[in-house]
Coordinates of C-alpha atoms in Angstrom, one line a residue:
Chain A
X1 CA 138.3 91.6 92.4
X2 CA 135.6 94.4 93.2
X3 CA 133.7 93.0 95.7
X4 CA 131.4 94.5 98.7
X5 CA 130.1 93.3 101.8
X6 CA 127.6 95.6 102.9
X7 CA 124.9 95.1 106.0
X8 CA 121.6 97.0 106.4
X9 CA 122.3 96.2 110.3
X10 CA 119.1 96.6 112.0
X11 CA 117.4 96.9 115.5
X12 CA 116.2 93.3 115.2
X13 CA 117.6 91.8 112.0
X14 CA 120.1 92.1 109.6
X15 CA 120.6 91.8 105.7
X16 CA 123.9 90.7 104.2
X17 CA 124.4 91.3 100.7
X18 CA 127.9 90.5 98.4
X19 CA 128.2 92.8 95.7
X20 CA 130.0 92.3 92.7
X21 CA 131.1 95.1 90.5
X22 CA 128.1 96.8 91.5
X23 CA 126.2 94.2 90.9
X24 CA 124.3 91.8 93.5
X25 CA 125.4 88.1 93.7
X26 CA 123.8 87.2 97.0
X27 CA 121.8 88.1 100.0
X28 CA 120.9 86.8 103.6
X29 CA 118.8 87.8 105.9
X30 CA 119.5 86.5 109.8
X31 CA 118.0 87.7 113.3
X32 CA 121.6 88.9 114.6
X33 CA 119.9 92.7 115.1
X34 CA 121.9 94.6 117.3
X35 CA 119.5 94.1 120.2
X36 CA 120.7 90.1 120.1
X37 CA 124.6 91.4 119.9
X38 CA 126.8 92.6 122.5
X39 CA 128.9 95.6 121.4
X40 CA 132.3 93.3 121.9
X41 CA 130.8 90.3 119.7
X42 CA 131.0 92.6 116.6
X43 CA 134.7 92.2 115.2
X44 CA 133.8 88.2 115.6
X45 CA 130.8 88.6 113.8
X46 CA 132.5 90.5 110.6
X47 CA 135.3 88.2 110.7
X48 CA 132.3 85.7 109.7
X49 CA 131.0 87.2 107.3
X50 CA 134.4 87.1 105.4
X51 CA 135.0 84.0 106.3
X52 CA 131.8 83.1 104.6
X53 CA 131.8 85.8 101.7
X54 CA 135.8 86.3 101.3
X55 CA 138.3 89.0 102.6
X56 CA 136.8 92.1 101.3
X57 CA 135.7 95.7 102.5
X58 CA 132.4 95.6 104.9
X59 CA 130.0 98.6 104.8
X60 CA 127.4 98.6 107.6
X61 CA 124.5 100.6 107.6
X62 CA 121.5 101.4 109.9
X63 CA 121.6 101.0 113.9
X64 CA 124.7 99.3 114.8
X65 CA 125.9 102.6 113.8
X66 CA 123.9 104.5 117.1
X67 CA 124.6 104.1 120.9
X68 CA 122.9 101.5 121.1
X69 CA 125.1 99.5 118.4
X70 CA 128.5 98.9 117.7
X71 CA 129.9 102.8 116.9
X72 CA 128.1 105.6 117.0
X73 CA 128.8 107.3 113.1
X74 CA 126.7 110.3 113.7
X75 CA 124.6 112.1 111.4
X76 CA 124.8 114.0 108.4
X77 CA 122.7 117.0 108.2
X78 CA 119.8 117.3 105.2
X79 CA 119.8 118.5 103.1
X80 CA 122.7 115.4 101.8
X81 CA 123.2 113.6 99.0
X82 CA 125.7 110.2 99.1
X83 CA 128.9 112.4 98.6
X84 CA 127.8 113.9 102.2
X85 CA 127.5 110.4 103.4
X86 CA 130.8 108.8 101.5
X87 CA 132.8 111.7 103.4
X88 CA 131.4 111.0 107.0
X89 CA 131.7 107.3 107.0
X90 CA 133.0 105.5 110.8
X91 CA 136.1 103.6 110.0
X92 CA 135.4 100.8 112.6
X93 CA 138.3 98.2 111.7
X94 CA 140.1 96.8 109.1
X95 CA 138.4 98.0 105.6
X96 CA 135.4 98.5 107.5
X97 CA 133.3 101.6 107.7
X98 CA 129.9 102.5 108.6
X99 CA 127.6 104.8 107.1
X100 CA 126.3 108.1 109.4
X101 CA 122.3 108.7 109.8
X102 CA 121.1 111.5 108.6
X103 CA 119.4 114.0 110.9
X104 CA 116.9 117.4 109.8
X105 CA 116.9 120.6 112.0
X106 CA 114.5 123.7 111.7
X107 CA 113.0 126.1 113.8
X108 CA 113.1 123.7 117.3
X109 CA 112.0 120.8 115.5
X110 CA 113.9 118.0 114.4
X111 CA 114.1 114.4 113.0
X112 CA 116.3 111.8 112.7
X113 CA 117.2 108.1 110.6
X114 CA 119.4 105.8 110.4
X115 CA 119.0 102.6 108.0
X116 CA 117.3 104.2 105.7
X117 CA 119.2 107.0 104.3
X118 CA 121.3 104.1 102.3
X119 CA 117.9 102.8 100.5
X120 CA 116.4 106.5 99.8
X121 CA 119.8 108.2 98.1
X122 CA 120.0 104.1 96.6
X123 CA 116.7 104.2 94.9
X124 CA 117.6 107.3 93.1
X125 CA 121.1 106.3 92.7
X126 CA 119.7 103.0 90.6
X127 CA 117.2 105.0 88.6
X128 CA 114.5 103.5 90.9
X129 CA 113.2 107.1 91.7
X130 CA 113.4 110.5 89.9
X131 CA 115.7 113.1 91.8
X132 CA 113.1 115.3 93.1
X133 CA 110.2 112.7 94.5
X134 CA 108.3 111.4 97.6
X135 CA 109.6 108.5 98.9
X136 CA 107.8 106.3 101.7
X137 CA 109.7 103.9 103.8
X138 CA 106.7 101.9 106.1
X139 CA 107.7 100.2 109.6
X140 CA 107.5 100.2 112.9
X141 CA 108.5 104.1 112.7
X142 CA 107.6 104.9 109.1
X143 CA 110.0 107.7 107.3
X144 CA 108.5 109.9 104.5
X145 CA 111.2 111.7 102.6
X146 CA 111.0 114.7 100.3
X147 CA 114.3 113.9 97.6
X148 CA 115.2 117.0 95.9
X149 CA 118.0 117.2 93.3
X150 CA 118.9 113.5 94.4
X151 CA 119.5 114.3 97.9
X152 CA 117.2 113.9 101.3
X153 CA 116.2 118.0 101.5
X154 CA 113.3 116.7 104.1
X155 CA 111.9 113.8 106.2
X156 CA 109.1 113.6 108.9
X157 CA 109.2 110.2 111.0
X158 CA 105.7 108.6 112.0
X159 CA 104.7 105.8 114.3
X160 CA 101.3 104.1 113.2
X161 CA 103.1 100.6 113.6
X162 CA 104.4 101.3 117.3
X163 CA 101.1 102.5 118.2
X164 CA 99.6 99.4 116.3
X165 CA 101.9 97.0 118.5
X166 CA 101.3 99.0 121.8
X167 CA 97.3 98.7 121.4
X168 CA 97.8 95.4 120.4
X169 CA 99.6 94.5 123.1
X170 CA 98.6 96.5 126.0
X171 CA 95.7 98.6 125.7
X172 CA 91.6 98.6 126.7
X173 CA 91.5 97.1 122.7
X174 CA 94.0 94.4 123.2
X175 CA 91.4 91.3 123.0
X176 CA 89.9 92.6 119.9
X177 CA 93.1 93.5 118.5
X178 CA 94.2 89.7 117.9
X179 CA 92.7 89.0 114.4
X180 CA 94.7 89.5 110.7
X181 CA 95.5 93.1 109.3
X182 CA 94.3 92.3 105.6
X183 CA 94.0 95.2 103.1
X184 CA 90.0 94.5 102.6
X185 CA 86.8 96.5 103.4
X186 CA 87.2 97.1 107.6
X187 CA 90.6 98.6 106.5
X188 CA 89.3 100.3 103.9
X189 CA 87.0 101.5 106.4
X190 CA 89.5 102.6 108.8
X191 CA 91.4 105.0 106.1
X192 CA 87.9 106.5 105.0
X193 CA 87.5 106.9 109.0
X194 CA 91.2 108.3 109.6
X195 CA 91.0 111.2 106.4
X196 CA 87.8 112.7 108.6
X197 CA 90.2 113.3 111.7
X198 CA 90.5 112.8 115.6
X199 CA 92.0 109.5 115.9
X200 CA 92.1 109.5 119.5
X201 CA 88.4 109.2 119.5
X202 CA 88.2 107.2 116.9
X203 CA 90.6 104.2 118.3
X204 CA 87.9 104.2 121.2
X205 CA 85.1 103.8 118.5
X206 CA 86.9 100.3 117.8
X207 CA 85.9 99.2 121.7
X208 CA 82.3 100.9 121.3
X209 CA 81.6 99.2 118.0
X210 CA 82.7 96.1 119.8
X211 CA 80.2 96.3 122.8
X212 CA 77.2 97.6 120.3
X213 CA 77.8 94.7 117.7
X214 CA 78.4 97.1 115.1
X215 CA 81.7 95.6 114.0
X216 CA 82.8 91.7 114.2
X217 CA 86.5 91.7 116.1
X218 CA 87.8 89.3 113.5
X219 CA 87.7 93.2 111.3
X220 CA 89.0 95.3 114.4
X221 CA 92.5 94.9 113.1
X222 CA 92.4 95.6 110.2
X223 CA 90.3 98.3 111.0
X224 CA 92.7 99.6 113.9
X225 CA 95.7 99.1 110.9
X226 CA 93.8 100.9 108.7
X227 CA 93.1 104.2 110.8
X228 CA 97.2 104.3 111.8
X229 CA 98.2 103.9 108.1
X230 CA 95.2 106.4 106.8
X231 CA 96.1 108.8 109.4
X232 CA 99.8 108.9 108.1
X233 CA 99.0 108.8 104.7
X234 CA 96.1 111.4 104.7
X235 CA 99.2 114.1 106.6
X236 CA 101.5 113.1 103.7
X237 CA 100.2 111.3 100.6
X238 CA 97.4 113.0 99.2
X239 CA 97.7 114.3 95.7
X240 CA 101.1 113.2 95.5
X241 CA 103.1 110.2 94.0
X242 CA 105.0 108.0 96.4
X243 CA 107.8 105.9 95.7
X244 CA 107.2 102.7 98.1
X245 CA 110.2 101.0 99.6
X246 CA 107.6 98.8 101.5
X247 CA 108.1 94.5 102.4
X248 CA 105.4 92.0 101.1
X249 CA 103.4 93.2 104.6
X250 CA 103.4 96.7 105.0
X251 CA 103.4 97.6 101.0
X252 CA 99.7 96.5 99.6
X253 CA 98.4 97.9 103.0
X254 CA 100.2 101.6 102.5
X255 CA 99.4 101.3 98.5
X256 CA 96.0 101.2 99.3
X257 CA 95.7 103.8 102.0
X258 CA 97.9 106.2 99.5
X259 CA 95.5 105.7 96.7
X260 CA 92.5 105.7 99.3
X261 CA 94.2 108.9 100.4
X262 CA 94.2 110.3 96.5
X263 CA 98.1 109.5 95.8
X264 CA 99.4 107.2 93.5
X265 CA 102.0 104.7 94.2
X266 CA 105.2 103.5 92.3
X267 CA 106.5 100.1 94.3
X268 CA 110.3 100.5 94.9
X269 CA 112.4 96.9 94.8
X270 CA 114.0 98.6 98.8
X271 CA 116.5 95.5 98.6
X272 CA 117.8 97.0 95.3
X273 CA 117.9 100.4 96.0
X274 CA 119.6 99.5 99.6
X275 CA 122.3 97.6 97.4
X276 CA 122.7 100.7 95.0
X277 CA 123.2 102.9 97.6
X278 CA 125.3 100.9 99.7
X279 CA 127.5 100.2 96.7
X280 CA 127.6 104.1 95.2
X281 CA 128.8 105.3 99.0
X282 CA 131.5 102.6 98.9
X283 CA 132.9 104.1 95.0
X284 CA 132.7 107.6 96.5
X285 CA 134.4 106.6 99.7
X286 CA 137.4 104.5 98.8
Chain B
X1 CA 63.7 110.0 156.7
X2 CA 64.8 110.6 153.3
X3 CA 68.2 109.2 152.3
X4 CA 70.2 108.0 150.0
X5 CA 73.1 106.4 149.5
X6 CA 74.7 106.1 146.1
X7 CA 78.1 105.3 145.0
X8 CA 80.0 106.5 141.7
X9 CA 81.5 102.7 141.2
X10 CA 84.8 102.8 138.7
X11 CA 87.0 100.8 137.6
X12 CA 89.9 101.4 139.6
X13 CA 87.5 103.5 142.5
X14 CA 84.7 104.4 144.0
X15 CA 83.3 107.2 145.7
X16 CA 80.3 107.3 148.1
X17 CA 77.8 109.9 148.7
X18 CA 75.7 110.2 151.8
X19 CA 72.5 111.7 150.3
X20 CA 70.1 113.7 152.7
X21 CA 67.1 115.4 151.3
X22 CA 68.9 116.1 148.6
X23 CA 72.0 117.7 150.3
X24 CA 74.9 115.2 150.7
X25 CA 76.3 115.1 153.9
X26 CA 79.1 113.1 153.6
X27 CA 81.7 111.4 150.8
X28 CA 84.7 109.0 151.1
X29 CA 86.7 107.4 147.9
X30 CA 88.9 104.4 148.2
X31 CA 90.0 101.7 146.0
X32 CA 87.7 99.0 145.6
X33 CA 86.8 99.7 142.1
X34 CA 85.8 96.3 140.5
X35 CA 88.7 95.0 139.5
X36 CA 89.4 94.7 143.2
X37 CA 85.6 93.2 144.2
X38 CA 85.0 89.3 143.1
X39 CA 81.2 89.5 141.5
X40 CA 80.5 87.5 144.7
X41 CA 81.4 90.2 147.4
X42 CA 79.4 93.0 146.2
X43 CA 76.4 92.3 148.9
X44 CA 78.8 91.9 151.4
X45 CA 80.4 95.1 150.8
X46 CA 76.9 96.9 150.6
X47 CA 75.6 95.6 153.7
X48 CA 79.1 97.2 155.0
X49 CA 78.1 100.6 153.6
X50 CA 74.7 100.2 155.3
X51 CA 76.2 100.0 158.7
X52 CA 78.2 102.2 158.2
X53 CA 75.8 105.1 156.8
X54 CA 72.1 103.1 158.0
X55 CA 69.8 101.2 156.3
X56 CA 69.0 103.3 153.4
X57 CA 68.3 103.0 149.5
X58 CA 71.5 102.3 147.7
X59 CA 72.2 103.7 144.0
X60 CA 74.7 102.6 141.9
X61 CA 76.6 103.9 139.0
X62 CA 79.5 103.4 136.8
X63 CA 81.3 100.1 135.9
X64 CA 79.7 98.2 138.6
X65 CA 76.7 97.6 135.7
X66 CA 79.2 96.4 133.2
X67 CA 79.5 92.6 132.2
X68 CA 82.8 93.2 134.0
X69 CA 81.4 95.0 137.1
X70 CA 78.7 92.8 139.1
X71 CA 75.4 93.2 136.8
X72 CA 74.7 94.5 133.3
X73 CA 72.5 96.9 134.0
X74 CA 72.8 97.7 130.0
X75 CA 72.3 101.3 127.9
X76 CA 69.8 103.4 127.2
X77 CA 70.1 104.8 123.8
X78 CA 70.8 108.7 123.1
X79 CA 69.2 111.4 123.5
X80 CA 67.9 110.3 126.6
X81 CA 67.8 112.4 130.3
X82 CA 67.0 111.6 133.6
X83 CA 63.7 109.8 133.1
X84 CA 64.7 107.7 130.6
X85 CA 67.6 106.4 133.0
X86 CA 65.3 106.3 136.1
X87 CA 62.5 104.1 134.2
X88 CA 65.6 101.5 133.2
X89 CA 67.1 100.8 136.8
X90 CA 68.5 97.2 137.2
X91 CA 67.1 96.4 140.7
X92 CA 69.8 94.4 142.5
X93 CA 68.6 93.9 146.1
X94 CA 66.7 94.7 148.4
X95 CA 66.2 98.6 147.4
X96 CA 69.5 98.4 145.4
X97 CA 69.1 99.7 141.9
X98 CA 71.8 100.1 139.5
X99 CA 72.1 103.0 137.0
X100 CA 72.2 102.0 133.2
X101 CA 75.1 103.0 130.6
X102 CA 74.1 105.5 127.8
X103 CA 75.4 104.4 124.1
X104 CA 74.8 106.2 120.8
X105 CA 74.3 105.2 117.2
X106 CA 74.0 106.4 113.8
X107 CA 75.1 105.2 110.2
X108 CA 77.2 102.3 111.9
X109 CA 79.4 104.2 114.1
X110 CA 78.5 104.3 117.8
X111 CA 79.7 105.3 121.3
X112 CA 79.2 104.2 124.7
X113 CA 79.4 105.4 128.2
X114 CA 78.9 104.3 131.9
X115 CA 79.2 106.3 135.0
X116 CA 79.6 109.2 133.5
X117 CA 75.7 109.8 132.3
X118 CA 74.7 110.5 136.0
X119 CA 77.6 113.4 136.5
X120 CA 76.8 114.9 133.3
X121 CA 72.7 115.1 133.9
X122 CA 73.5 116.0 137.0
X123 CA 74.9 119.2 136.5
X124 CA 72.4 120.2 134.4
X125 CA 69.9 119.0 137.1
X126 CA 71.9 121.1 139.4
X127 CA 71.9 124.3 137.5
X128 CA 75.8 124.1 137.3
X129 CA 75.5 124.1 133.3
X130 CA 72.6 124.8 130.7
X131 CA 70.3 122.7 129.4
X132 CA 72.2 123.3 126.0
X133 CA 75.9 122.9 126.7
X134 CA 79.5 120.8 125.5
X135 CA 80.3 119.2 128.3
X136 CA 84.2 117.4 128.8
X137 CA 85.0 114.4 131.3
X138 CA 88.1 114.2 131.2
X139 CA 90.2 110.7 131.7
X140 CA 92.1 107.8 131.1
X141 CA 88.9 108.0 128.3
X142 CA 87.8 111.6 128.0
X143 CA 84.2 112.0 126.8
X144 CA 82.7 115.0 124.8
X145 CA 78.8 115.3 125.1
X146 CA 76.3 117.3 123.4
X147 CA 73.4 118.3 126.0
X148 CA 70.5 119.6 124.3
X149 CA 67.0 120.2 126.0
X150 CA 68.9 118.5 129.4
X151 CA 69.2 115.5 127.6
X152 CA 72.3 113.6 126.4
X153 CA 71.8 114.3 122.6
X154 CA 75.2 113.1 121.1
X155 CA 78.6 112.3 122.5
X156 CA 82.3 111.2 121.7
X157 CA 84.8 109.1 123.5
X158 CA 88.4 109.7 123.4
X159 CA 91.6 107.9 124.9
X160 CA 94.1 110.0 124.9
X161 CA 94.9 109.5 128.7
X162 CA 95.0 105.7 127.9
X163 CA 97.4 106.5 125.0
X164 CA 99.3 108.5 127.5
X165 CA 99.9 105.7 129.8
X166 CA 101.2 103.3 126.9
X167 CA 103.6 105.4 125.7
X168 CA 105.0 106.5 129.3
X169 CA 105.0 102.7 130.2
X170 CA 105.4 100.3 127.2
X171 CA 107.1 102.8 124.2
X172 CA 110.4 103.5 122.4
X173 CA 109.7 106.8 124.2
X174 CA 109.2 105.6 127.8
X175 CA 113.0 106.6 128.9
X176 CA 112.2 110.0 128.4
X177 CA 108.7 109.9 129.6
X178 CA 109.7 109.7 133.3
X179 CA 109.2 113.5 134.3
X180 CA 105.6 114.8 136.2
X181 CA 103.5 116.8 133.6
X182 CA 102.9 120.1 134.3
X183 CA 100.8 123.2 132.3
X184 CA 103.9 124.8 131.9
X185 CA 105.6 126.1 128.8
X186 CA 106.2 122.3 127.1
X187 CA 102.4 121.4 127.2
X188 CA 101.4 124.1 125.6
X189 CA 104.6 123.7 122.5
X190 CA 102.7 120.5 123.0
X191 CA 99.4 121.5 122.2
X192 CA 100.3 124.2 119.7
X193 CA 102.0 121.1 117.4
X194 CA 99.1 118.8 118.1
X195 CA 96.8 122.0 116.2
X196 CA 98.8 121.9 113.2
X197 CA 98.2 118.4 112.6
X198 CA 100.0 114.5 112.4
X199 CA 99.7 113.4 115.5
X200 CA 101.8 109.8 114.4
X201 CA 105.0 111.9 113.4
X202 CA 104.8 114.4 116.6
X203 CA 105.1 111.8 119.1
X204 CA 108.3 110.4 117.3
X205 CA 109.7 113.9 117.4
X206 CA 110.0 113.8 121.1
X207 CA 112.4 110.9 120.5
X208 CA 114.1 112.8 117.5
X209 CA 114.0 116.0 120.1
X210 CA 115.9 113.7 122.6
X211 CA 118.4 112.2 119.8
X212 CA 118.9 116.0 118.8
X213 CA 119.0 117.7 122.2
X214 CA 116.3 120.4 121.3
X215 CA 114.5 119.6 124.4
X216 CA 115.1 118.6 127.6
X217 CA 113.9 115.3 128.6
X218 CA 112.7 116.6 131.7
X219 CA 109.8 118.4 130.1
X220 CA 109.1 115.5 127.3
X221 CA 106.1 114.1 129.6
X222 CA 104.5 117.5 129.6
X223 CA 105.2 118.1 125.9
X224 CA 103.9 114.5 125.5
X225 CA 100.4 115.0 127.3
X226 CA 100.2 118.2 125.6
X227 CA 99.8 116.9 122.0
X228 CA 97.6 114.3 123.2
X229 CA 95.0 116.5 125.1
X230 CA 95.8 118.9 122.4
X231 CA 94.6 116.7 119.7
X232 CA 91.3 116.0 121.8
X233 CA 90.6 119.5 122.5
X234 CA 91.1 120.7 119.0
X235 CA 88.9 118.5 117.6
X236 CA 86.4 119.6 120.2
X237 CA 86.8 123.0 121.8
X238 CA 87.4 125.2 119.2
X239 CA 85.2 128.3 119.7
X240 CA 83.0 126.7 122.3
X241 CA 82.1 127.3 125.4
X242 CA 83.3 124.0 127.9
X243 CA 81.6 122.8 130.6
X244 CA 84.6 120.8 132.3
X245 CA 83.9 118.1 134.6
X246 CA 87.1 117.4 136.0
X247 CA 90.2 116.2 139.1
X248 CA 92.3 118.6 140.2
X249 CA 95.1 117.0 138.4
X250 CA 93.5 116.7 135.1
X251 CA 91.1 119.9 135.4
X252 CA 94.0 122.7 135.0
X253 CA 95.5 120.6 131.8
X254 CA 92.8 120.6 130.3
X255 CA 91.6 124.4 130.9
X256 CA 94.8 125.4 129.8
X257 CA 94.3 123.3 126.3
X258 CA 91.0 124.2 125.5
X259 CA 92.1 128.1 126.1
X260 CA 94.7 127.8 123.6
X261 CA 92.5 125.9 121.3
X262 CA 90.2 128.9 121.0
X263 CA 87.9 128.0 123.6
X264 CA 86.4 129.0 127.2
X265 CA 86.6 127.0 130.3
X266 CA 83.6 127.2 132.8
X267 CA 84.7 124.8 135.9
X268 CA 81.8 122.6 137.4
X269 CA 81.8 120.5 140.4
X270 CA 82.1 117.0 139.3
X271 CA 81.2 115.0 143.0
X272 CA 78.5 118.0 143.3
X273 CA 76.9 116.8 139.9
X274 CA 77.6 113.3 140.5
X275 CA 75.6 113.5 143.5
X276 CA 72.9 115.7 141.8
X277 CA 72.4 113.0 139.1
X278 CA 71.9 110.1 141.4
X279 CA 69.3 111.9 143.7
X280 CA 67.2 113.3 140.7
X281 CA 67.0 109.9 139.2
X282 CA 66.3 107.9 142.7
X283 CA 63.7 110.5 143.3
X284 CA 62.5 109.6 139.5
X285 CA 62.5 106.1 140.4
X286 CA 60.7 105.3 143.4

């Protein structure tokens, strides 16, 4: 039988998914991120997952493939397509291998992922996305990558949802931070307020407006969201179309800002195109 | 005789001048900014400046007139100057007055500031800028203000120090965050990168810099500080002439930003224009 376990293994949860001659017969999602694992529990935790889903090859993807997870698997340089990543994979046991990041180098600069290369080469692998596209991956850290020819040739990395949790949590703004981000007018607001520029200056509007009554803090929030989500979109989405690879959260938030920022958006199923990829690196592999 | 005592009454700080006919004849700083004072010691502790300095006029400014501090003394709308602020004292005592905020408003955006309006009509008062002049304050929240006439006509709050200390303390980048900032080659890479743009994905690059080894982590805080007063000085200082209003730690960064952003530097004595401010609106007042 041609069956596949494969992981998207991330920093704070995983997703377990059983594929069946390419197709997927079930999924799981559990909290067992590689922050609640200690490196030696891993061989335990696989020999679960068969248990479970029977004896057959595991492919792990995402960030128990760093230092901080179970092996480090490198990176792959971009521009790569899945070949580049089927011919790098970390053999890590029995029938078990995990997929490299990918990392992007020019001229001093840099940027790195690791998780997501699996869904973006997936997407296009499933006919999800055309081979030469934008693709948008929103999250804490949120990846925008430039697919050309069916491979990554680009990405940039932002971190609107970082900053989002770290004003949340511990800035001057914190109190009025506490309301629901909803995609409505005070976020609407926010983009409209991000596309004119100096963010910096205008996170500290969200405390002035607060002192002079100009804005109720039940809107700060989503106002707040909406000026980290415009600011990244305005850098990256405007005039183009984005494939979106977003969760029930993050995706009518970024579809708005992208058509607020004069993109259109094409929502991505980023379960199906992780599955896809996962599955087409597995055929190339073995 | 004609004295004055008047205290620049922060947050974290405060800083007392000895005022003498205009001339101040001494100053001492230490930490009993009013997150330190209970609303219920502030007589005491003036009473202690009194005998200590005599029994003189007091003045007060800065977050001690906050609904935080230990009375609202409120704001006086923009553009305003000295007279305006001397005819809305909040008397607090027995010849104790406190100095008002300033705020700004127009088409439902707004800005507000406190402690900071006496320094910055102050060195006007003093001669150490012109009437018509872009003044910068830098901070934990840096202020940009429009003086036109000698008034405050329009001004802008930013917080990039703030986002500084986040990141440094509470971020996915605060392991490599660790080193002293200096204005050094990495600040200036720093504010080079923070001109061309995208803020959100440059600060992630210091982590992809890391991952990659294209920079030292030693010079990460200095890159770090560099974007962020980069982004507030090149929304600001392009092609102006800056009055800057700043410490000795702060002061140098900031020059060297605003120089590379296309702009010139004049230093001003912030205690001088501090203590400027307070005497011209006392001798307003009384």
């Amino acid at each position: 039988m041609d069956r596949l376990i494969a992981v998207d293994w991330g920093t704070t949860n995983r997703r377990i998914y059983v594929i069946d001659e390419g197709v997927v017969t079930l999924t799981e999602r559990d909290a067992l991120g590689i922050l609640a694992v200690s490196p030696a529990a891993y061989p335990a935790l696989i020999e679960t997952l068969r248990t479970r889903h029977g004896d057959h090859p595991v492919l792990l993807a995402g960030m128990i493939g760093s230092n901080r997870g179970w092996r480090d698997a490198g990176y792959v340089e971009a521009p790569c397509g899945i070949p580049e990543l089927a011919g790098a994979l970390r053999a890590a046991g029995d029938r078990i291998w995990i997929v490299p990041g990918v990392s992007w180098q020019a001229n001093g600069c840099g940027d790195v992922m690791r998780g997501e290369e699996a869904q973006l080469l997936g997407a296009i692998a499933a006919g999800l996305a055309p081979a030469r596209a934008l693709l948008c991956q929103p999250g804490t850290h949120c990846k925008w990558a430039e697919m050309n020819e069916g491979q990554i040739a680009h990405f940039v990395t932002s971190m609107p949802g970082e900053l989002f949790a770290l004003l949340r949590n511990h800035s001057l703004l914190s109190a009025q931070l506490t309301g629901d981000v909803t995609e409505g007018e005070a976020f609407a607001e926010g983009v409209e307020d991000a596309r004119s520029g100096h963010l910096l200056a205008r996170l500290f509007g969200i405390r002035a407006a607060g002192v002079l009554g100009l804005r109720s803090d039940a809107d700060a929030a989503s106002y707040a969201s909406g000026l980290l989500i415009g600011a990244d979109c305005a850098a990256h989405a405007a005039g183009r179309t984005v494939h979106l690879l977003a969760d029930e959260k993050l995706g009518p938030l970024y579809a708005r800002a992208i058509e607020q920022c004069g993109g259109t958006v094409v929502m991505i199923d980023s379960h199906a195109a992780f599955a896809a990829g996962a599955n087409r690196i597995w055929e190339l592999a073995r």
